[in-house]
């Protein structure tokens, strides 16, 4: 998959990482970049084509796939984060909202655009995941981590199913990114532009997964530790 000449659709493209993905695509020579958001009026990036999309609305996803028949690269970036303990009274509702956006939404988009990608030679999908696909911060990220773990599992299964039509799928795992979502975090953060650059470099290299920062690489390496890193301190 080459960025130059591609026609890309980026979800959640109105700010932060989504906007960085759009910038990187334009800088890499993409022929067209559709920038999707619930309110496309908030998309100010020059050179992109704003389109309306709420990834939790199946009718909107289906309509977009019918309209954008030239897409060769789908970047599933849209996501939400709701912090709080799992024992909180509203945790189940928060979990459902995040799963709908962070896991089911990307699945719907891949289902809708798979025929489009196949018709255009195969193309690729980029799924933006997280180090929290593998790790949980107690009292903070339980519901979010569950939604991203689901997205990771779905990505691994979709990669196998898409192979038959020649479509690649890249999973992008990152720790804290310097966006509004992590504005209150006092830890090292990766710039959105660096995440986008590393993701597209990995895509062009034919990788299936990219770990964009040290914390993510350390957590992944900790799978083999005793106790495993995902069991938490004192497990």
CSV table of C-alpha atoms in Angstrom, one decimal:
chain,number,residue,atom,x,y,z
A,1,UNK,CA,0.0,0.0,0.0
A,2,UNK,CA,1.4,3.4,-1.0
A,3,UNK,CA,0.2,6.7,0.3
A,4,UNK,CA,1.1,8.5,-2.9
A,5,UNK,CA,-1.9,8.5,-5.2
A,6,UNK,CA,-4.2,6.9,-2.6
A,7,UNK,CA,-7.8,8.0,-1.9
A,8,UNK,CA,-8.2,8.0,1.9
A,9,UNK,CA,-11.1,8.3,4.3
A,10,UNK,CA,-10.1,9.4,7.9
A,11,UNK,CA,-12.7,9.2,10.6
A,12,UNK,CA,-12.6,11.6,13.6
A,13,UNK,CA,-10.6,14.0,11.4
A,14,UNK,CA,-11.7,17.3,12.9
A,15,UNK,CA,-8.9,17.6,15.4
A,16,UNK,CA,-6.0,15.9,17.2
A,17,UNK,CA,-4.8,12.7,15.7
A,18,UNK,CA,-7.4,12.6,13.0
A,19,UNK,CA,-6.2,15.9,11.7
A,20,UNK,CA,-2.6,14.7,11.9
A,21,UNK,CA,-3.5,11.6,9.8
A,22,UNK,CA,-5.1,13.9,7.2
A,23,UNK,CA,-2.0,16.2,7.1
A,24,UNK,CA,0.3,13.2,6.7
A,25,UNK,CA,-1.7,11.8,3.9
A,26,UNK,CA,-1.7,15.1,2.0
A,27,UNK,CA,2.1,15.5,2.6
A,28,UNK,CA,2.6,11.9,1.4
A,29,UNK,CA,0.9,12.7,-1.9
A,30,UNK,CA,-2.6,11.2,-1.5
A,31,UNK,CA,-4.8,12.0,-4.4
A,32,UNK,CA,-7.7,12.8,-2.2
A,33,UNK,CA,-8.5,12.8,1.5
A,34,UNK,CA,-12.0,12.6,2.8
A,35,UNK,CA,-12.1,14.0,6.4
A,36,UNK,CA,-15.1,12.7,8.3
A,37,UNK,CA,-16.6,14.0,11.6
A,38,UNK,CA,-20.0,14.3,13.2
A,39,UNK,CA,-19.9,18.0,12.4
A,40,UNK,CA,-17.8,18.5,9.3
A,41,UNK,CA,-18.0,22.3,9.7
A,42,UNK,CA,-15.3,21.9,12.3
A,43,UNK,CA,-12.8,20.5,9.8
A,44,UNK,CA,-10.5,23.4,8.7
A,45,UNK,CA,-7.6,21.4,7.2
A,46,UNK,CA,-6.9,22.9,3.7
A,47,UNK,CA,-7.0,20.3,0.9
A,48,UNK,CA,-9.3,17.8,2.4
A,49,UNK,CA,-12.9,17.0,1.5
A,50,UNK,CA,-15.1,17.2,4.7
A,51,UNK,CA,-17.9,14.6,5.0
A,52,UNK,CA,-20.4,14.1,7.8
A,53,UNK,CA,-20.2,10.8,9.7
A,54,UNK,CA,-21.2,9.5,13.1
A,55,UNK,CA,-19.6,6.1,13.3
A,56,UNK,CA,-22.4,4.9,15.7
A,57,UNK,CA,-25.1,5.4,13.0
A,58,UNK,CA,-25.2,2.4,10.6
A,59,UNK,CA,-27.3,4.4,8.0
A,60,UNK,CA,-24.6,7.1,7.8
A,61,UNK,CA,-21.8,4.5,7.4
A,62,UNK,CA,-23.7,2.7,4.6
A,63,UNK,CA,-24.6,6.0,2.9
A,64,UNK,CA,-20.9,7.1,2.9
A,65,UNK,CA,-19.8,3.8,1.4
A,66,UNK,CA,-22.3,4.2,-1.4
A,67,UNK,CA,-21.1,7.8,-2.1
A,68,UNK,CA,-17.3,7.3,-1.8
A,69,UNK,CA,-16.6,4.7,-4.4
A,70,UNK,CA,-13.0,5.8,-5.0
A,71,UNK,CA,-11.6,5.1,-1.5
A,72,UNK,CA,-8.5,2.9,-1.3
A,73,UNK,CA,-7.5,3.6,2.3
A,74,UNK,CA,-9.7,3.6,5.3
A,75,UNK,CA,-8.3,5.1,8.5
A,76,UNK,CA,-10.4,4.3,11.6
A,77,UNK,CA,-9.5,6.9,14.0
A,78,UNK,CA,-12.7,8.1,15.6
A,79,UNK,CA,-13.0,7.3,19.3
A,80,UNK,CA,-14.1,8.4,22.7
A,81,UNK,CA,-12.7,8.0,26.2
A,82,UNK,CA,-14.7,7.9,29.4
A,83,UNK,CA,-12.8,7.6,32.7
A,84,UNK,CA,-14.0,6.0,35.9
A,85,UNK,CA,-14.0,2.9,38.0
A,86,UNK,CA,-15.7,-0.2,36.9
A,87,UNK,CA,-17.6,-0.4,40.1
A,88,UNK,CA,-19.3,3.0,39.5
A,89,UNK,CA,-23.0,2.9,38.9
A,90,UNK,CA,-22.7,4.2,35.4
A,91,UNK,CA,-19.9,2.0,34.2
A,92,UNK,CA,-22.0,-0.4,32.1
A,93,UNK,CA,-23.5,2.5,30.2
A,94,UNK,CA,-20.1,4.1,29.7
A,95,UNK,CA,-18.8,0.7,28.5
A,96,UNK,CA,-21.6,0.3,25.9
A,97,UNK,CA,-21.0,3.9,24.5
A,98,UNK,CA,-17.3,3.3,24.1
A,99,UNK,CA,-17.7,-0.2,22.6
A,100,UNK,CA,-20.2,1.3,20.1
A,101,UNK,CA,-17.8,4.0,19.0
A,102,UNK,CA,-14.4,2.4,19.5
A,103,UNK,CA,-15.1,-1.2,18.4
A,104,UNK,CA,-18.4,-1.6,16.6
A,105,UNK,CA,-18.0,1.7,14.7
A,106,UNK,CA,-14.7,0.6,13.0
A,107,UNK,CA,-16.2,-2.8,12.3
A,108,UNK,CA,-19.2,-1.3,10.5
A,109,UNK,CA,-16.8,0.9,8.5
A,110,UNK,CA,-14.7,-2.0,7.4
A,111,UNK,CA,-17.8,-4.1,6.5
A,112,UNK,CA,-19.2,-1.2,4.5
A,113,UNK,CA,-16.0,-0.3,2.7
A,114,UNK,CA,-14.5,-3.7,2.1
A,115,UNK,CA,-16.3,-4.1,-1.2
A,116,UNK,CA,-15.1,-0.6,-2.2
A,117,UNK,CA,-11.5,-1.4,-1.4
A,118,UNK,CA,-11.8,-4.7,-3.2
A,119,UNK,CA,-13.1,-3.0,-6.3
A,120,UNK,CA,-10.2,-0.6,-6.2
A,121,UNK,CA,-7.5,-3.2,-6.0
A,122,UNK,CA,-7.5,-4.1,-2.3
A,123,UNK,CA,-6.1,-1.1,-0.6
A,124,UNK,CA,-5.8,-1.0,3.2
A,125,UNK,CA,-7.3,-0.3,6.6
A,126,UNK,CA,-5.6,1.4,9.5
A,127,UNK,CA,-7.2,0.8,12.9
A,128,UNK,CA,-6.1,3.2,15.6
A,129,UNK,CA,-5.9,1.2,18.8
A,130,UNK,CA,-4.0,1.9,22.1
A,131,UNK,CA,-1.5,0.5,24.6
A,132,UNK,CA,-4.7,0.3,26.7
A,133,UNK,CA,-5.8,-2.5,24.4
A,134,UNK,CA,-3.5,-4.5,26.6
A,135,UNK,CA,-3.3,-2.6,29.9
A,136,UNK,CA,-5.8,-1.2,32.4
A,137,UNK,CA,-5.3,1.8,34.7
A,138,UNK,CA,-7.3,1.0,37.8
A,139,UNK,CA,-10.3,3.2,38.5
A,140,UNK,CA,-9.6,5.1,35.3
A,141,UNK,CA,-9.5,3.1,32.0
A,142,UNK,CA,-11.5,0.0,32.7
A,143,UNK,CA,-14.3,0.6,30.2
A,144,UNK,CA,-12.1,2.3,27.7
A,145,UNK,CA,-9.5,-0.5,27.8
A,146,UNK,CA,-12.3,-3.1,27.3
A,147,UNK,CA,-13.5,-1.3,24.2
A,148,UNK,CA,-10.0,-1.1,22.8
A,149,UNK,CA,-9.3,-4.7,23.6
A,150,UNK,CA,-12.4,-5.6,21.6
A,151,UNK,CA,-11.2,-3.4,18.8
A,152,UNK,CA,-7.8,-5.2,18.9
A,153,UNK,CA,-9.4,-8.6,18.7
A,154,UNK,CA,-11.7,-7.5,15.8
A,155,UNK,CA,-8.7,-6.1,14.0
A,156,UNK,CA,-6.8,-9.4,14.2
A,157,UNK,CA,-9.9,-11.3,12.9
A,158,UNK,CA,-10.6,-8.8,10.1
A,159,UNK,CA,-7.0,-8.9,8.9
A,160,UNK,CA,-7.4,-12.6,8.2
A,161,UNK,CA,-10.8,-12.1,6.5
A,162,UNK,CA,-9.6,-9.2,4.3
A,163,UNK,CA,-6.5,-11.2,3.0
A,164,UNK,CA,-8.6,-12.9,0.4
A,165,UNK,CA,-9.5,-9.7,-1.3
A,166,UNK,CA,-6.0,-8.3,-1.1
A,167,UNK,CA,-6.7,-5.7,1.6
A,168,UNK,CA,-4.1,-5.1,4.3
A,169,UNK,CA,-4.9,-4.1,7.9
A,170,UNK,CA,-2.6,-2.2,10.1
A,171,UNK,CA,-3.2,-2.0,13.9
A,172,UNK,CA,-1.6,1.1,15.5
A,173,UNK,CA,-0.9,1.0,19.2
A,174,UNK,CA,0.2,4.1,21.1
A,175,UNK,CA,0.5,5.3,24.7
A,176,UNK,CA,-0.2,8.9,25.5
A,177,UNK,CA,-0.6,11.2,22.5
A,178,UNK,CA,-0.4,15.0,22.8
A,179,UNK,CA,-4.1,15.7,22.1
A,180,UNK,CA,-7.0,17.1,24.0
A,181,UNK,CA,-7.8,13.6,25.3
A,182,UNK,CA,-4.5,13.4,27.2
A,183,UNK,CA,-4.3,17.1,28.1
A,184,UNK,CA,-4.4,16.4,31.9
A,185,UNK,CA,-1.8,13.6,31.8
A,186,UNK,CA,1.6,14.5,33.2
A,187,UNK,CA,3.7,11.9,31.4
A,188,UNK,CA,5.7,11.8,28.2
A,189,UNK,CA,3.5,12.1,25.1
A,190,UNK,CA,4.0,11.5,21.4
A,191,UNK,CA,3.0,14.2,19.0
A,192,UNK,CA,0.0,13.3,16.7
A,193,UNK,CA,2.1,14.0,13.7
A,194,UNK,CA,4.8,11.5,14.8
A,195,UNK,CA,2.1,8.9,15.3
A,196,UNK,CA,0.6,9.5,11.9
A,197,UNK,CA,4.1,9.4,10.2
A,198,UNK,CA,5.1,6.1,11.9
A,199,UNK,CA,1.7,4.5,11.1
A,200,UNK,CA,2.0,5.3,7.4
A,201,UNK,CA,5.6,4.2,7.3
A,202,UNK,CA,4.6,0.9,8.8
A,203,UNK,CA,1.7,0.6,6.3
A,204,UNK,CA,4.0,1.2,3.3
A,205,UNK,CA,6.5,-1.4,4.8
A,206,UNK,CA,3.7,-4.0,4.8
A,207,UNK,CA,3.6,-4.4,8.6
A,208,UNK,CA,0.5,-5.7,10.3
A,209,UNK,CA,1.1,-3.8,13.6
A,210,UNK,CA,3.1,-0.8,14.8
A,211,UNK,CA,4.0,0.2,18.3
A,212,UNK,CA,4.8,3.8,18.1
A,213,UNK,CA,6.4,4.6,21.5
A,214,UNK,CA,8.5,3.2,24.3
A,215,UNK,CA,5.7,2.6,26.7
A,216,UNK,CA,3.8,0.6,24.2
A,217,UNK,CA,6.8,-1.5,23.3
A,218,UNK,CA,7.5,-2.1,27.0
A,219,UNK,CA,4.0,-3.2,27.7
A,220,UNK,CA,4.0,-5.5,24.7
A,221,UNK,CA,7.3,-7.0,25.8
A,222,UNK,CA,5.8,-7.5,29.3
A,223,UNK,CA,3.4,-10.1,28.1
A,224,UNK,CA,6.0,-12.6,28.8
A,225,UNK,CA,6.9,-11.3,32.3
A,226,UNK,CA,6.0,-13.0,35.5
A,227,UNK,CA,3.5,-11.7,36.6
A,228,UNK,CA,2.4,-10.5,33.2
A,229,UNK,CA,2.2,-6.7,32.9
A,230,UNK,CA,-1.5,-6.7,32.2
A,231,UNK,CA,-2.2,-8.4,35.6
A,232,UNK,CA,-1.3,-5.1,37.3
A,233,UNK,CA,1.0,-4.3,40.2
A,234,UNK,CA,0.9,-6.8,43.0
A,235,UNK,CA,-0.9,-9.5,41.0
